mmCIF file of C-alpha atoms and ligand atoms in Angstrom:
data_model
loop_
_atom_site.group_PDB
_atom_site.id
_atom_site.type_symbol
_atom_site.label_atom_id
_atom_site.label_comp_id
_atom_site.label_asym_id
_atom_site.label_seq_id
_atom_site.Cartn_x
_atom_site.Cartn_y
_atom_site.Cartn_z
ATOM 1 C CA MET W 1 -16.458 35.857 -11.808
ATOM 2 C CA LEU W 2 -16.207 36.689 -15.499
ATOM 3 C CA ASN W 3 -16.281 33.750 -17.833
ATOM 4 C CA VAL W 4 -16.821 31.300 -15.044
ATOM 5 C CA LYS W 5 -19.288 28.697 -16.052
ATOM 6 C CA ILE W 6 -21.523 27.894 -13.133
ATOM 7 C CA MET W 7 -22.001 24.175 -13.023
ATOM 8 C CA ASP W 8 -25.522 22.972 -13.072
ATOM 9 C CA VAL W 9 -25.628 21.256 -9.736
ATOM 10 C CA LYS W 10 -28.856 19.725 -8.599
ATOM 11 C CA PHE W 11 -30.089 16.850 -6.563
ATOM 12 C CA LYS W 12 -31.601 13.981 -8.407
ATOM 13 C CA HIS W 13 -32.906 10.963 -6.578
ATOM 14 C CA SER W 14 -31.951 7.509 -7.744
ATOM 15 C CA ASP W 15 -32.893 4.124 -6.344
ATOM 16 C CA LEU W 16 -30.537 1.965 -4.376
ATOM 17 C CA LYS W 17 -30.793 -1.582 -5.605
ATOM 18 C CA LEU W 18 -28.776 -4.595 -6.556
ATOM 19 C CA ILE W 19 -27.754 -4.949 -10.139
ATOM 20 C CA ASN W 20 -26.852 -8.021 -12.115
ATOM 21 C CA PRO W 21 -23.736 -7.851 -14.238
ATOM 22 C CA PRO W 22 -23.888 -9.732 -17.528
ATOM 23 C CA PHE W 23 -22.323 -13.120 -17.043
ATOM 24 C CA GLU W 24 -19.790 -12.557 -19.818
ATOM 25 C CA SER W 25 -18.644 -9.199 -18.434
ATOM 26 C CA LYS W 26 -15.244 -8.468 -16.915
ATOM 27 C CA LEU W 27 -17.082 -7.474 -13.758
ATOM 28 C CA ALA W 28 -18.548 -10.981 -13.415
ATOM 29 C CA ASP W 29 -15.016 -12.390 -13.744
ATOM 30 C CA PHE W 30 -13.738 -10.127 -10.958
ATOM 31 C CA ILE W 31 -16.596 -11.158 -8.704
ATOM 32 C CA ILE W 32 -15.903 -14.835 -9.259
ATOM 33 C CA GLU W 33 -12.165 -14.453 -8.698
ATOM 34 C CA LEU W 34 -12.583 -12.355 -5.572
ATOM 35 C CA ASP W 35 -15.188 -14.688 -4.181
ATOM 36 C CA TYR W 36 -12.691 -17.496 -4.531
ATOM 37 C CA LEU W 37 -9.935 -15.474 -2.840
ATOM 38 C CA ARG W 38 -12.009 -14.554 0.140
ATOM 39 C CA LYS W 39 -12.784 -18.175 0.904
ATOM 40 C CA LYS W 40 -9.340 -19.542 0.249
ATOM 41 C CA PRO W 41 -7.099 -19.370 3.301
ATOM 42 C CA LEU W 42 -3.619 -18.275 2.370
ATOM 43 C CA GLY W 43 -1.183 -21.039 3.157
ATOM 44 C CA GLY W 44 1.391 -18.327 3.682
ATOM 45 C CA THR W 45 4.972 -19.336 4.305
ATOM 46 C CA THR W 46 5.613 -16.194 6.322
ATOM 47 C CA HIS W 47 5.851 -16.574 10.105
ATOM 48 C CA PRO W 48 2.758 -15.156 11.871
ATOM 49 C CA SER W 49 4.766 -12.601 13.811
ATOM 50 C CA THR W 50 6.252 -11.208 10.606
ATOM 51 C CA PHE W 51 2.800 -11.272 9.085
ATOM 52 C CA PHE W 52 1.327 -9.216 11.938
ATOM 53 C CA GLN W 53 4.120 -6.674 11.767
ATOM 54 C CA LEU W 54 3.507 -6.330 8.047
ATOM 55 C CA LYS W 55 -0.168 -5.960 8.681
ATOM 56 C CA LYS W 56 0.509 -3.017 10.969
ATOM 57 C CA ILE W 57 2.702 -1.434 8.320
ATOM 58 C CA PHE W 58 -0.109 -1.836 5.818
ATOM 59 C CA HIS W 59 -2.518 -0.196 8.179
ATOM 60 C CA THR W 60 -0.105 2.680 8.269
ATOM 61 C CA LEU W 61 0.063 2.770 4.496
ATOM 62 C CA GLU W 62 -3.705 2.547 4.231
ATOM 63 C CA SER W 63 -3.979 5.482 6.588
ATOM 64 C CA ILE W 64 -1.380 7.550 4.818
ATOM 65 C CA GLY W 65 -3.074 6.834 1.516
ATOM 66 C CA SER W 66 -6.467 7.890 2.740
ATOM 67 C CA ALA W 67 -5.346 11.121 4.326
ATOM 68 C CA ARG W 68 -4.828 13.669 1.592
ATOM 69 C CA ILE W 69 -1.180 14.227 1.380
ATOM 70 C CA GLU W 70 0.551 16.905 -0.549
ATOM 71 C CA GLY W 71 4.050 15.866 -1.500
ATOM 72 C CA ASN W 72 3.419 12.565 0.134
ATOM 73 C CA ARG W 73 6.966 11.137 0.273
ATOM 74 C CA THR W 74 8.000 13.634 2.929
ATOM 75 C CA THR W 75 4.884 12.991 4.931
ATOM 76 C CA ILE W 76 5.447 9.251 4.825
ATOM 77 C CA ALA W 77 8.993 9.746 6.064
ATOM 78 C CA GLU W 78 7.851 12.177 8.751
ATOM 79 C CA PHE W 79 5.096 9.874 9.848
ATOM 80 C CA ILE W 80 7.423 6.896 10.119
ATOM 81 C CA GLU W 81 9.779 9.002 12.246
ATOM 82 C CA THR W 82 6.975 9.902 14.645
ATOM 83 C CA LYS W 83 6.198 6.219 14.931
ATOM 84 C CA ILE W 84 9.795 5.240 15.549
ATOM 85 C CA GLU W 85 10.359 7.957 18.105
ATOM 86 C CA LYS W 86 6.838 7.643 19.552
ATOM 87 C CA LYS W 87 6.649 11.439 19.512
ATOM 88 C CA GLU W 88 3.584 13.485 20.330
ATOM 89 C CA THR W 89 2.593 15.786 17.532
ATOM 90 C CA LYS W 90 0.387 18.753 16.827
ATOM 91 C CA ASP W 91 0.804 18.461 13.074
ATOM 92 C CA GLU W 92 -2.670 18.061 11.569
ATOM 93 C CA LYS W 93 -1.457 15.869 8.755
ATOM 94 C CA ILE W 94 0.118 13.435 11.176
ATOM 95 C CA ILE W 95 -2.918 13.433 13.480
ATOM 96 C CA GLU W 96 -5.127 12.721 10.478
ATOM 97 C CA ILE W 97 -3.054 9.637 9.662
ATOM 98 C CA GLN W 98 -2.984 8.533 13.294
ATOM 99 C CA ASN W 99 -6.766 8.840 13.456
ATOM 100 C CA MET W 100 -7.121 6.586 10.439
ATOM 101 C CA GLU W 101 -4.783 4.014 11.971
ATOM 102 C CA LYS W 102 -6.772 3.949 15.183
ATOM 103 C CA ALA W 103 -10.026 3.602 13.288
ATOM 104 C CA LEU W 104 -8.665 0.653 11.295
ATOM 105 C CA ALA W 105 -7.572 -1.040 14.516
ATOM 106 C CA PHE W 106 -11.019 -0.326 15.942
ATOM 107 C CA ILE W 107 -12.620 -2.048 12.951
ATOM 108 C CA ASP W 108 -10.369 -5.094 13.245
ATOM 109 C CA GLU W 109 -11.140 -5.439 16.927
ATOM 110 C CA ASN W 110 -14.885 -4.975 16.716
ATOM 111 C CA ILE W 111 -16.078 -6.128 13.354
ATOM 112 C CA ASP W 112 -16.766 -9.728 14.388
ATOM 113 C CA LYS W 113 -19.138 -8.693 17.145
ATOM 114 C CA THR W 114 -20.937 -5.836 15.507
ATOM 115 C CA ILE W 115 -23.056 -5.027 12.536
ATOM 116 C CA ILE W 116 -22.274 -2.108 10.304
ATOM 117 C CA ASN W 117 -24.974 0.335 11.259
ATOM 118 C CA ARG W 118 -25.477 3.971 12.070
ATOM 119 C CA MET W 119 -23.777 3.697 15.443
ATOM 120 C CA PHE W 120 -20.753 1.997 13.994
ATOM 121 C CA VAL W 121 -20.357 4.553 11.227
ATOM 122 C CA SER W 122 -20.833 7.402 13.714
ATOM 123 C CA GLU W 123 -18.013 6.007 15.784
ATOM 124 C CA LEU W 124 -15.789 5.789 12.698
ATOM 125 C CA HIS W 125 -16.539 9.384 11.810
ATOM 126 C CA LYS W 126 -15.764 10.557 15.342
ATOM 127 C CA GLN W 127 -12.412 8.818 15.230
ATOM 128 C CA VAL W 128 -11.629 10.182 11.769
ATOM 129 C CA VAL W 129 -12.130 13.859 12.617
ATOM 130 C CA LYS W 130 -10.870 13.789 16.202
ATOM 131 C CA ASN W 131 -8.585 16.688 17.181
ATOM 132 C CA LEU W 132 -8.564 18.125 13.690
ATOM 133 C CA ILE W 133 -9.380 21.690 12.855
ATOM 134 C CA LYS W 134 -8.932 22.106 9.114
ATOM 135 C CA GLU W 135 -10.002 18.575 8.279
ATOM 136 C CA GLY W 136 -12.309 18.154 11.226
ATOM 137 C CA SER W 137 -16.090 18.350 11.511
ATOM 138 C CA LYS W 138 -18.589 20.610 13.214
ATOM 139 C CA ASN W 139 -20.581 17.593 14.308
ATOM 140 C CA PRO W 140 -18.326 14.617 14.949
ATOM 141 C CA GLY W 141 -20.361 11.429 14.692
ATOM 142 C CA ASP W 142 -23.526 13.280 13.678
ATOM 143 C CA PHE W 143 -25.030 13.731 10.266
ATOM 144 C CA ARG W 144 -24.663 17.148 8.740
ATOM 145 C CA LYS W 145 -26.929 20.002 9.726
ATOM 146 C CA GLU W 146 -26.360 21.894 6.528
ATOM 147 C CA ASN W 147 -26.484 21.368 2.813
ATOM 148 C CA VAL W 148 -23.222 20.651 1.090
ATOM 149 C CA ARG W 149 -21.692 20.524 -2.331
ATOM 150 C CA ILE W 150 -18.958 18.247 -3.516
ATOM 151 C CA THR W 151 -16.049 20.030 -5.136
ATOM 152 C CA LYS W 152 -15.764 19.482 -8.868
ATOM 153 C CA SER W 153 -18.924 17.420 -8.976
ATOM 154 C CA ASN W 154 -22.232 17.916 -10.788
ATOM 155 C CA HIS W 155 -24.057 15.979 -8.147
ATOM 156 C CA LEU W 156 -25.707 17.785 -5.284
ATOM 157 C CA PRO W 157 -26.070 15.541 -2.226
ATOM 158 C CA PRO W 158 -29.568 15.243 -0.751
ATOM 159 C CA ASP W 159 -31.008 17.908 1.491
ATOM 160 C CA MET W 160 -29.883 17.562 5.101
ATOM 161 C CA SER W 161 -33.423 16.605 6.148
ATOM 162 C CA GLN W 162 -33.239 13.529 3.917
ATOM 163 C CA VAL W 163 -29.877 12.253 5.113
ATOM 164 C CA PRO W 164 -31.087 10.025 7.995
ATOM 165 C CA ALA W 165 -33.627 8.248 5.786
ATOM 166 C CA TYR W 166 -31.144 7.712 2.970
ATOM 167 C CA MET W 167 -28.587 6.363 5.436
ATOM 168 C CA ASP W 168 -31.140 4.032 7.023
ATOM 169 C CA GLU W 169 -31.931 2.724 3.579
ATOM 170 C CA LEU W 170 -28.218 2.174 2.968
ATOM 171 C CA PHE W 171 -27.769 0.234 6.218
ATOM 172 C CA ALA W 172 -30.798 -1.892 5.433
ATOM 173 C CA PHE W 173 -29.363 -2.540 1.964
ATOM 174 C CA ILE W 174 -25.989 -3.735 3.211
ATOM 175 C CA ASN W 175 -27.380 -5.799 6.067
ATOM 176 C CA LYS W 176 -30.130 -7.479 4.125
ATOM 177 C CA GLU W 177 -29.667 -11.223 3.710
ATOM 178 C CA ASN W 178 -28.924 -11.843 0.070
ATOM 179 C CA SER W 179 -26.984 -14.594 -1.550
ATOM 180 C CA SER W 180 -23.323 -14.009 -0.692
ATOM 181 C CA LYS W 181 -22.544 -13.763 -4.388
ATOM 182 C CA TYR W 182 -23.834 -10.173 -4.135
ATOM 183 C CA ASP W 183 -21.513 -9.172 -1.274
ATOM 184 C CA LEU W 184 -18.841 -7.570 -3.412
ATOM 185 C CA LEU W 185 -21.288 -5.736 -5.629
ATOM 186 C CA LYS W 186 -23.014 -4.449 -2.519
ATOM 187 C CA THR W 187 -19.713 -3.205 -1.160
ATOM 188 C CA ALA W 188 -18.973 -1.234 -4.297
ATOM 189 C CA LEU W 189 -22.512 0.112 -4.628
ATOM 190 C CA ALA W 190 -22.613 1.055 -0.951
ATOM 191 C CA HIS W 191 -19.375 3.009 -1.274
ATOM 192 C CA HIS W 192 -20.816 5.113 -4.026
ATOM 193 C CA ARG W 193 -24.139 5.544 -2.289
ATOM 194 C CA PHE W 194 -22.450 6.703 0.914
ATOM 195 C CA ALA W 195 -20.391 9.277 -0.983
ATOM 196 C CA TRP W 196 -23.501 10.284 -2.935
ATOM 197 C CA ILE W 197 -25.465 10.911 0.290
ATOM 198 C CA HIS W 198 -22.462 12.703 1.777
ATOM 199 C CA PRO W 199 -23.895 12.319 5.292
ATOM 200 C CA PHE W 200 -21.291 14.400 7.128
ATOM 201 C CA ASP W 201 -20.196 18.000 6.796
ATOM 202 C CA ASN W 202 -16.618 16.792 6.234
ATOM 203 C CA GLY W 203 -14.649 13.558 6.469
ATOM 204 C CA ASN W 204 -16.998 11.657 4.162
ATOM 205 C CA GLY W 205 -14.190 10.321 1.997
ATOM 206 C CA ARG W 206 -12.122 9.050 4.895
ATOM 207 C CA THR W 207 -15.172 7.543 6.606
ATOM 208 C CA VAL W 208 -16.493 5.827 3.495
ATOM 209 C CA ARG W 209 -13.133 4.227 2.821
ATOM 210 C CA LEU W 210 -13.155 2.827 6.357
ATOM 211 C CA PHE W 211 -16.745 1.704 5.862
ATOM 212 C CA THR W 212 -15.640 -0.200 2.759
ATOM 213 C CA TYR W 213 -12.697 -1.694 4.622
ATOM 214 C CA ALA W 214 -15.101 -2.839 7.353
ATOM 215 C CA MET W 215 -17.456 -4.438 4.831
ATOM 216 C CA LEU W 216 -14.609 -6.332 3.179
ATOM 217 C CA VAL W 217 -13.213 -7.576 6.468
ATOM 218 C CA LYS W 218 -16.667 -8.699 7.518
ATOM 219 C CA GLN W 219 -17.066 -10.560 4.252
ATOM 220 C CA GLY W 220 -13.977 -12.602 4.945
ATOM 221 C CA PHE W 221 -11.019 -10.684 3.531
ATOM 222 C CA ASN W 222 -9.225 -10.761 6.831
ATOM 223 C CA ILE W 223 -6.485 -12.081 8.986
ATOM 224 C CA HIS W 224 -8.447 -15.226 9.833
ATOM 225 C CA ILE W 225 -7.615 -16.432 6.358
ATOM 226 C CA GLY W 226 -4.186 -14.855 6.458
ATOM 227 C CA ARG W 227 -4.928 -11.886 4.311
ATOM 228 C CA ILE W 228 -4.009 -8.211 4.498
ATOM 229 C CA ILE W 229 -5.994 -5.715 2.474
ATOM 230 C CA ASN W 230 -5.371 -2.093 1.661
ATOM 231 C CA PRO W 231 -8.493 -0.956 -0.220
ATOM 232 C CA THR W 232 -7.606 2.705 -0.005
ATOM 233 C CA ALA W 233 -4.901 2.128 -2.588
ATOM 234 C CA ILE W 234 -7.691 1.578 -5.131
ATOM 235 C CA PHE W 235 -9.211 4.950 -4.439
ATOM 236 C CA CYS W 236 -6.330 7.112 -3.427
ATOM 237 C CA ASN W 237 -3.428 6.169 -5.659
ATOM 238 C CA ASN W 238 -5.285 7.910 -8.418
ATOM 239 C CA ARG W 239 -7.836 10.338 -7.104
ATOM 240 C CA ASP W 240 -8.816 11.675 -10.519
ATOM 241 C CA LYS W 241 -9.860 8.231 -11.622
ATOM 242 C CA TYR W 242 -11.752 7.660 -8.349
ATOM 243 C CA TYR W 243 -13.702 10.910 -8.721
ATOM 244 C CA LYS W 244 -14.331 10.247 -12.397
ATOM 245 C CA PHE W 245 -15.987 6.906 -11.702
ATOM 246 C CA LEU W 246 -17.898 8.286 -8.719
ATOM 247 C CA SER W 247 -19.234 11.123 -10.881
ATOM 248 C CA LYS W 248 -20.245 8.721 -13.567
ATOM 249 C CA ALA W 249 -22.154 6.604 -11.069
ATOM 250 C CA ASP W 250 -23.921 9.739 -9.815
ATOM 251 C CA THR W 251 -26.207 9.448 -12.848
ATOM 252 C CA GLY W 252 -27.718 6.405 -11.142
ATOM 253 C CA MET W 253 -27.866 4.629 -14.483
ATOM 254 C CA GLU W 254 -27.237 0.932 -14.393
ATOM 255 C CA VAL W 255 -24.433 0.996 -16.941
ATOM 256 C CA ASP W 256 -22.595 3.665 -14.950
ATOM 257 C CA LEU W 257 -23.082 1.798 -11.706
ATOM 258 C CA LEU W 258 -21.756 -1.332 -13.364
ATOM 259 C CA SER W 259 -18.657 0.470 -14.534
ATOM 260 C CA TRP W 260 -18.170 1.907 -11.036
ATOM 261 C CA CYS W 261 -18.364 -1.629 -9.616
ATOM 262 C CA GLU W 262 -15.926 -2.900 -12.211
ATOM 263 C CA TYR W 263 -13.491 -0.124 -11.335
ATOM 264 C CA VAL W 264 -13.692 -0.938 -7.604
ATOM 265 C CA LEU W 265 -13.466 -4.694 -7.922
ATOM 266 C CA GLU W 266 -10.682 -4.657 -10.479
ATOM 267 C CA GLY W 267 -8.729 -2.392 -8.122
ATOM 268 C CA LEU W 268 -9.422 -4.695 -5.216
ATOM 269 C CA LYS W 269 -8.306 -7.753 -7.152
ATOM 270 C CA ASN W 270 -5.044 -6.065 -8.142
ATOM 271 C CA GLU W 271 -4.361 -4.916 -4.608
ATOM 272 C CA ILE W 272 -5.015 -8.354 -3.172
ATOM 273 C CA ASP W 273 -2.729 -10.026 -5.696
ATOM 274 C CA LYS W 274 -0.031 -7.546 -4.851
ATOM 275 C CA ILE W 275 -0.189 -7.953 -1.093
ATOM 276 C CA ASP W 276 -0.565 -11.721 -1.286
ATOM 277 C CA LYS W 277 2.897 -11.781 -2.842
ATOM 278 C CA LEU W 278 4.313 -10.468 0.406
ATOM 279 C CA LEU W 279 3.002 -13.454 2.282
ATOM 280 C CA ASP W 280 5.126 -15.696 0.152
ATOM 281 C CA TYR W 281 8.217 -15.778 2.307
ATOM 282 C CA ASN W 282 10.534 -16.348 -0.607
ATOM 283 C CA TYR W 283 9.411 -13.124 -2.176
ATOM 284 C CA LEU W 284 9.308 -11.230 1.101
ATOM 285 C CA SER W 285 12.769 -12.191 2.291
ATOM 286 C CA LYS W 286 14.433 -11.685 -1.074
ATOM 287 C CA ASN W 287 12.801 -8.404 -2.029
ATOM 288 C CA ILE W 288 12.044 -6.700 1.246
ATOM 289 C CA LEU W 289 13.685 -8.123 4.362
ATOM 290 C CA LEU W 290 17.237 -8.847 3.179
ATOM 291 C CA PRO W 291 17.573 -5.610 1.183
ATOM 292 C CA ALA W 292 16.237 -3.752 4.233
ATOM 293 C CA ILE W 293 19.089 -5.156 6.319
ATOM 294 C CA ASP W 294 21.607 -4.043 3.682
ATOM 295 C CA PHE W 295 20.012 -0.617 3.710
ATOM 296 C CA SER W 296 20.361 -0.379 7.486
ATOM 297 C CA LEU W 297 23.964 -1.477 7.341
ATOM 298 C CA GLU W 298 24.812 1.044 4.626
ATOM 299 C CA ARG W 299 23.237 3.807 6.695
ATOM 300 C CA LYS W 300 25.205 2.551 9.692
ATOM 301 C CA LEU W 301 21.995 1.989 11.609
ATOM 302 C CA ILE W 302 23.299 -1.485 12.431
ATOM 303 C CA ILE W 303 26.799 -2.928 12.711
ATOM 304 C CA PRO W 304 28.204 -5.844 10.626
ATOM 305 C CA GLN W 305 27.793 -8.328 13.469
ATOM 306 C CA GLU W 306 24.113 -7.444 13.778
ATOM 307 C CA GLU W 307 23.735 -7.701 10.030
ATOM 308 C CA LYS W 308 25.096 -11.253 10.074
ATOM 309 C CA ILE W 309 22.783 -12.342 12.861
ATOM 310 C CA LEU W 310 19.718 -10.716 11.348
ATOM 311 C CA LYS W 311 20.380 -12.373 8.010
ATOM 312 C CA ILE W 312 20.423 -15.756 9.704
ATOM 313 C CA VAL W 313 17.173 -14.864 11.453
ATOM 314 C CA ILE W 314 15.652 -13.951 8.109
ATOM 315 C CA LYS W 315 16.853 -17.176 6.540
ATOM 316 C CA LYS W 316 15.512 -19.381 9.324
ATOM 317 C CA GLN W 317 12.575 -17.170 10.469
ATOM 318 C CA VAL W 318 12.968 -18.539 14.004
ATOM 319 C CA ILE W 319 16.344 -18.931 15.721
ATOM 320 C CA GLN W 320 17.820 -20.161 18.954
ATOM 321 C CA ALA W 321 21.218 -19.307 20.435
ATOM 322 C CA GLY W 322 22.692 -22.505 19.004
ATOM 323 C CA ASP W 323 21.982 -21.349 15.459
ATOM 324 C CA LEU W 324 24.457 -18.525 15.859
ATOM 325 C CA LYS W 325 27.420 -20.694 16.905
ATOM 326 C CA ASN W 326 28.779 -20.934 13.394
ATOM 327 C CA ILE W 327 29.134 -17.223 12.882
ATOM 328 C CA PHE W 328 30.904 -16.756 16.212
ATOM 329 C CA PRO W 329 33.290 -19.705 16.252
ATOM 330 C CA GLY W 330 35.351 -18.643 19.258
ATOM 331 C CA LYS W 331 32.526 -17.351 21.409
ATOM 332 C CA ILE W 332 31.188 -19.006 24.511
ATOM 333 C CA PRO W 333 27.395 -19.495 24.863
ATOM 334 C CA ALA W 334 27.108 -16.722 27.455
ATOM 335 C CA GLU W 335 28.514 -14.239 24.973
ATOM 336 C CA ILE W 336 26.088 -15.331 22.290
ATOM 337 C CA SER W 337 23.216 -14.948 24.754
ATOM 338 C CA ARG W 338 24.410 -11.462 25.563
ATOM 339 C CA THR W 339 24.477 -10.559 21.878
ATOM 340 C CA ILE W 340 20.931 -11.829 21.495
ATOM 341 C CA ARG W 341 19.831 -9.835 24.502
ATOM 342 C CA LYS W 342 21.301 -6.686 23.021
ATOM 343 C CA LEU W 343 19.399 -7.219 19.805
ATOM 344 C CA LYS W 344 16.266 -7.785 21.813
ATOM 345 C CA ASP W 345 16.822 -4.556 23.718
ATOM 346 C CA LYS W 346 17.258 -2.739 20.429
ATOM 347 C CA ASN W 347 13.968 -4.235 19.239
ATOM 348 C CA MET W 348 15.489 -6.114 16.353
ATOM 349 C CA LEU W 349 14.641 -9.514 17.786
ATOM 350 C CA MET W 350 11.721 -10.632 19.847
ATOM 351 C CA PRO W 351 10.831 -13.902 21.536
ATOM 352 C CA GLU W 352 8.659 -16.046 19.316
ATOM 353 C CA LYS W 353 6.249 -16.423 22.214
ATOM 354 C CA GLU W 354 6.240 -15.023 25.705
ATOM 355 C CA LYS W 355 9.257 -16.291 27.674
ATOM 356 C CA SER W 356 10.385 -18.375 24.696
ATOM 357 C CA ARG W 357 14.090 -18.832 23.997
ATOM 358 C CA LYS W 358 13.371 -18.833 20.322
ATOM 359 C CA TYR W 359 13.523 -15.532 18.513
ATOM 360 C CA VAL W 360 12.034 -13.915 15.432
ATOM 361 C CA LEU W 361 12.785 -10.727 13.550
ATOM 362 C CA HIS W 362 11.292 -7.546 14.936
ATOM 363 C CA PHE W 363 11.228 -4.653 12.535
ATOM 364 C CA GLU W 364 8.638 -2.219 13.792
ATOM 365 C CA ASN W 365 9.606 0.805 15.811
ATOM 366 C CA ASN W 366 13.321 0.488 15.381
ATOM 367 C CA TYR W 367 15.944 1.240 12.867
ATOM 368 C CA LEU W 368 15.006 -1.584 10.560
ATOM 369 C CA LEU W 369 11.675 0.017 9.786
ATOM 370 C CA ARG W 370 13.122 2.717 7.542
ATOM 371 C CA GLY W 371 14.770 0.071 5.378
ATOM 372 C CA ILE W 372 11.573 -1.975 5.230
ATOM 373 C CA ILE W 373 9.595 1.073 4.112
ATOM 374 C CA GLU W 374 12.274 1.938 1.578
ATOM 375 C CA MET W 375 12.069 -1.553 0.064
ATOM 376 C CA LEU W 376 8.272 -1.567 0.072
ATOM 377 C CA ASP W 377 8.523 1.699 -1.818
ATOM 378 C CA LYS W 378 10.977 0.264 -4.350
ATOM 379 C CA ASN W 379 8.568 -2.606 -4.967
ATOM 380 C CA ASN W 380 5.597 -0.266 -5.437
ATOM 381 C CA PHE W 381 3.765 -1.001 -2.234
ATOM 382 C CA LEU W 382 3.607 2.581 -1.072
ATOM 383 C CA PRO W 383 0.696 4.867 -1.789
ATOM 384 C CA VAL W 384 1.647 7.190 -4.571
ATOM 385 C CA SER W 385 -0.577 9.809 -5.876
ATOM 386 C CA LYS W 386 -0.496 9.715 -9.654
ATOM 387 C CA ASP W 387 -2.402 12.939 -10.010
ATOM 388 C CA LYS W 388 0.341 15.023 -8.441
HETATM 389 N N1 ATP J 401 -18.821 13.042 -7.844
HETATM 390 C C1 ATP J 401 -18.854 12.525 -6.625
HETATM 391 N N2 ATP J 401 -19.950 11.849 -6.224
HETATM 392 C C2 ATP J 401 -19.997 11.320 -4.991
HETATM 393 N N3 ATP J 401 -18.997 11.408 -4.097
HETATM 394 C C3 ATP J 401 -17.902 12.059 -4.443
HETATM 395 C C4 ATP J 401 -17.759 12.647 -5.734
HETATM 396 N N4 ATP J 401 -16.555 13.231 -5.792
HETATM 397 C C5 ATP J 401 -15.956 12.997 -4.591
HETATM 398 N N5 ATP J 401 -16.746 12.305 -3.782
HETATM 399 C C6 ATP J 401 -16.466 11.801 -2.408
HETATM 400 O O1 ATP J 401 -16.322 12.894 -1.526
HETATM 401 C C7 ATP J 401 -15.158 12.746 -0.745
HETATM 402 C C8 ATP J 401 -14.723 14.086 -0.229
HETATM 403 O O2 ATP J 401 -15.643 14.491 0.767
HETATM 404 P P1 ATP J 401 -15.174 15.087 2.167
HETATM 405 O O3 ATP J 401 -14.365 16.314 1.970
HETATM 406 O O4 ATP J 401 -16.340 15.174 3.081
HETATM 407 O O5 ATP J 401 -14.242 13.918 2.699
HETATM 408 P P2 ATP J 401 -12.824 14.039 3.416
HETATM 409 O O6 ATP J 401 -12.557 12.734 4.084
HETATM 410 O O7 ATP J 401 -12.757 15.271 4.248
HETATM 411 O O8 ATP J 401 -11.867 14.272 2.187
HETATM 412 P P3 ATP J 401 -11.009 13.258 1.352
HETATM 413 O O9 ATP J 401 -11.831 12.164 0.858
HETATM 414 O O10 ATP J 401 -10.465 14.098 0.262
HETATM 415 O O11 ATP J 401 -9.950 12.747 2.275
HETATM 416 C C9 ATP J 401 -14.207 12.031 -1.698
HETATM 417 O O12 ATP J 401 -13.157 11.350 -1.067
HETATM 418 C C10 ATP J 401 -15.137 11.041 -2.339
HETATM 419 O O13 ATP J 401 -15.329 9.909 -1.527
HETATM 420 MG MG1 MG J 402 -12.773 17.274 3.330
#
């Protein structure tokens, strides 16, 4: 232990309260812009079925981003393979990602009919740590029964005996009726406060990122207005920056809390702008879908005839058998129907609606998914950890 400087780590109470950013600040601009975005439904040109498939992929990316991944490219590839093959796994890293995915789905399903309270957060924590040993918890769903320290931080979280009261205060803070103009500030402040309390023995980071996702969805950043969000990208694409701003806010000083909020909301704004691009079908088909088909063809995952059909599907978004006549001049309708059926069996096409004879592109869980992920990666949609 020679020459090791022991950090001065102690608990210091600070109040949880709303703050008012100066009107001329960058933070105020982000709040105004985000407030506009959350109310404005996206008149997306992308077909809803494609949108929902993308949403699932983003849940996957959100989950991968939030789980700490060493050498994350390999893990992404491995994870996608387990999804494609629907394999069972005992690999902790994969289970951790699967847990996050399930928790996100749980939030989407329940957020409209619930308030974000102790029970809800307990459930999230249980789902986060389920079946994990190294990254699990001694008390899934329960607050910690021990005192903890946060690695590399000068802040000591409150004594275990104070955790329930601090958490109750936090829930009261987020659920209090204030003008909705404070919603985004509250979300950012609540994220820090949660991490600052560190209510669980482990899994605080993963749970607080879900908690933030839940708050944003509840505030209107959701599929009802045609939006996909991936807030983890803000925090996890650059962990050093995330921890730096959290540490700064640990002082409890208003200027540090304001800069924490600015960091969070600027990140959110950038992420939203990025994902919104995908819902512009022009962008999506040109940069992701068509190149993904080429990728699959090059890798011989599909044959040239399939490539031709899929490109027509991408161009039209919805097709019927008649649309394929031109590419198979000599073929009789029964043959075209058979070709469509084969593509359906291979999960590359799916009926637009149940029993419909119209079809749309299906790219999850089949050999188009690798190409889609590859193209999302090329266009910087994948979580990358800059601190590695
Ligand atoms: N200085 C700090 N002040 C407050 N919270 C912090 C600070 N540094 C880190 N944190 C929070 O603590 C989390 C780590 O806590 P914990 O190990 O319980 O969570 P985890 O989910 O297991 O890990 P991880 O977040 O790395 O996935 C970080 O993700 C971050 O949210
Ligand atoms: Mg941990």
